[in-house]
């Protein structure tokens, strides 16, 4: 049996590594696709909404809770300071006012931010989330009120009972019931497909991803190199790669160094069987190939053909 050449072994290992990365990417795409919910708006527009995970919702709530706690402490401190400065001795009245302020902040903190145009509290905005109507229509004030008043029953009321001082057996039973009550509602999103709270079920809402999108310059339309116009590629040369390689090539053009661009250009030429012409610019070649590949993939998409990557044979 002939001994395998080191160059062939290196090529085989490279291919195995590429296939391994492809499998990882495809599994991740399948996992992410399970979070997509197709939705038709009342205007007839088709949307693909990506729902928030339970951990993302919990993280957003903890951020909001921290901000709310700071606002409550600041308010209580200001009320105490005001009564102290005026020499008022009725601290019971000050305590009552503080309780009302705490309740108002607790309830209307979430309502104030979610009823706005962005439909998201600071915690949700930090994690790229927002509240939306499950039916695809506009998020109404009634829905926001319903989901947030339900939070009182789900979280804050039982938490208030939990921190009550246990003075007798009845108080201990109340605290135990409050603990169970809180546990059921807090864990509820883990046991439904769309990670909904009870408040979401009643209000007809859902929490989805709404990340900020920063548009970047189009590589092929903004001041392309004049030399890039001199390249022409055959269909076979363009069919060597797919969508994945197009995205990689775009990253290379936007972010990599001159040396990396030269190596990538060399690998593409080797893949499509093309020799480098004298005085040929690697950057111009990459820009020309990127533009031609993108056009070819878009053309195939019009006919329902999708080539995921260079390993995709369409079978």
CSV table of N, CA, C and O in Angstrom, one decimal, residues 74-87 91:
chain,number,residue,atom,x,y,z
A,74,UNK,N,-33.5,55.9,46.0
A,74,UNK,CA,-33.3,57.4,45.9
A,74,UNK,C,-34.6,58.1,46.3
A,74,UNK,O,-34.5,59.2,47.0
A,75,UNK,N,-35.7,57.6,45.9
A,75,UNK,CA,-37.0,58.3,46.3
A,75,UNK,C,-37.2,58.3,47.8
A,75,UNK,O,-37.6,59.3,48.4
A,76,UNK,N,-37.0,57.2,48.4
A,76,UNK,CA,-37.2,57.1,49.8
A,76,UNK,C,-36.2,58.0,50.6
A,76,UNK,O,-36.6,58.7,51.5
A,77,UNK,N,-35.0,58.1,50.1
A,77,UNK,CA,-34.0,58.9,50.7
A,77,UNK,C,-34.4,60.4,50.6
A,77,UNK,O,-34.3,61.2,51.5
A,78,UNK,N,-34.9,60.8,49.4
A,78,UNK,CA,-35.3,62.2,49.2
A,78,UNK,C,-36.5,62.5,50.1
A,78,UNK,O,-36.6,63.6,50.7
A,79,UNK,N,-37.5,61.6,50.2
A,79,UNK,CA,-38.6,61.9,51.1
A,79,UNK,C,-38.2,62.0,52.5
A,79,UNK,O,-38.6,62.9,53.3
A,80,UNK,N,-37.3,61.1,53.0
A,80,UNK,CA,-36.8,61.2,54.3
A,80,UNK,C,-36.1,62.5,54.6
A,80,UNK,O,-36.2,63.2,55.6
A,81,UNK,N,-35.3,62.9,53.6
A,81,UNK,CA,-34.5,64.2,53.7
A,81,UNK,C,-35.5,65.4,53.8
A,81,UNK,O,-35.2,66.3,54.5
A,82,UNK,N,-36.5,65.3,52.9
A,82,UNK,CA,-37.5,66.5,52.9
A,82,UNK,C,-38.2,66.6,54.3
A,82,UNK,O,-38.3,67.7,54.8
A,83,UNK,N,-38.6,65.5,54.8
A,83,UNK,CA,-39.3,65.6,56.1
A,83,UNK,C,-38.3,66.0,57.2
A,83,UNK,O,-38.7,66.7,58.2
A,84,UNK,N,-37.1,65.6,57.1
A,84,UNK,CA,-36.1,65.9,58.1
A,84,UNK,C,-35.8,67.4,58.0
A,84,UNK,O,-35.7,68.1,59.1
A,85,UNK,N,-35.7,68.0,56.8
A,85,UNK,CA,-35.4,69.4,56.7
A,85,UNK,C,-36.5,70.3,57.2
A,85,UNK,O,-36.2,71.4,57.7
A,86,UNK,N,-37.7,69.8,57.0
A,86,UNK,CA,-38.8,70.7,57.4
A,86,UNK,C,-39.2,70.5,58.9
A,86,UNK,O,-40.1,71.0,59.5
A,87,UNK,N,-38.4,69.6,59.5
A,87,UNK,CA,-38.6,69.4,61.0
A,87,UNK,C,-39.9,68.7,61.3
A,87,UNK,O,-40.4,68.7,62.4
A,91,UNK,N,-43.2,60.6,61.1
A,91,UNK,CA,-42.5,59.7,60.2
A,91,UNK,C,-43.5,58.6,59.7
A,91,UNK,O,-43.2,58.0,58.7
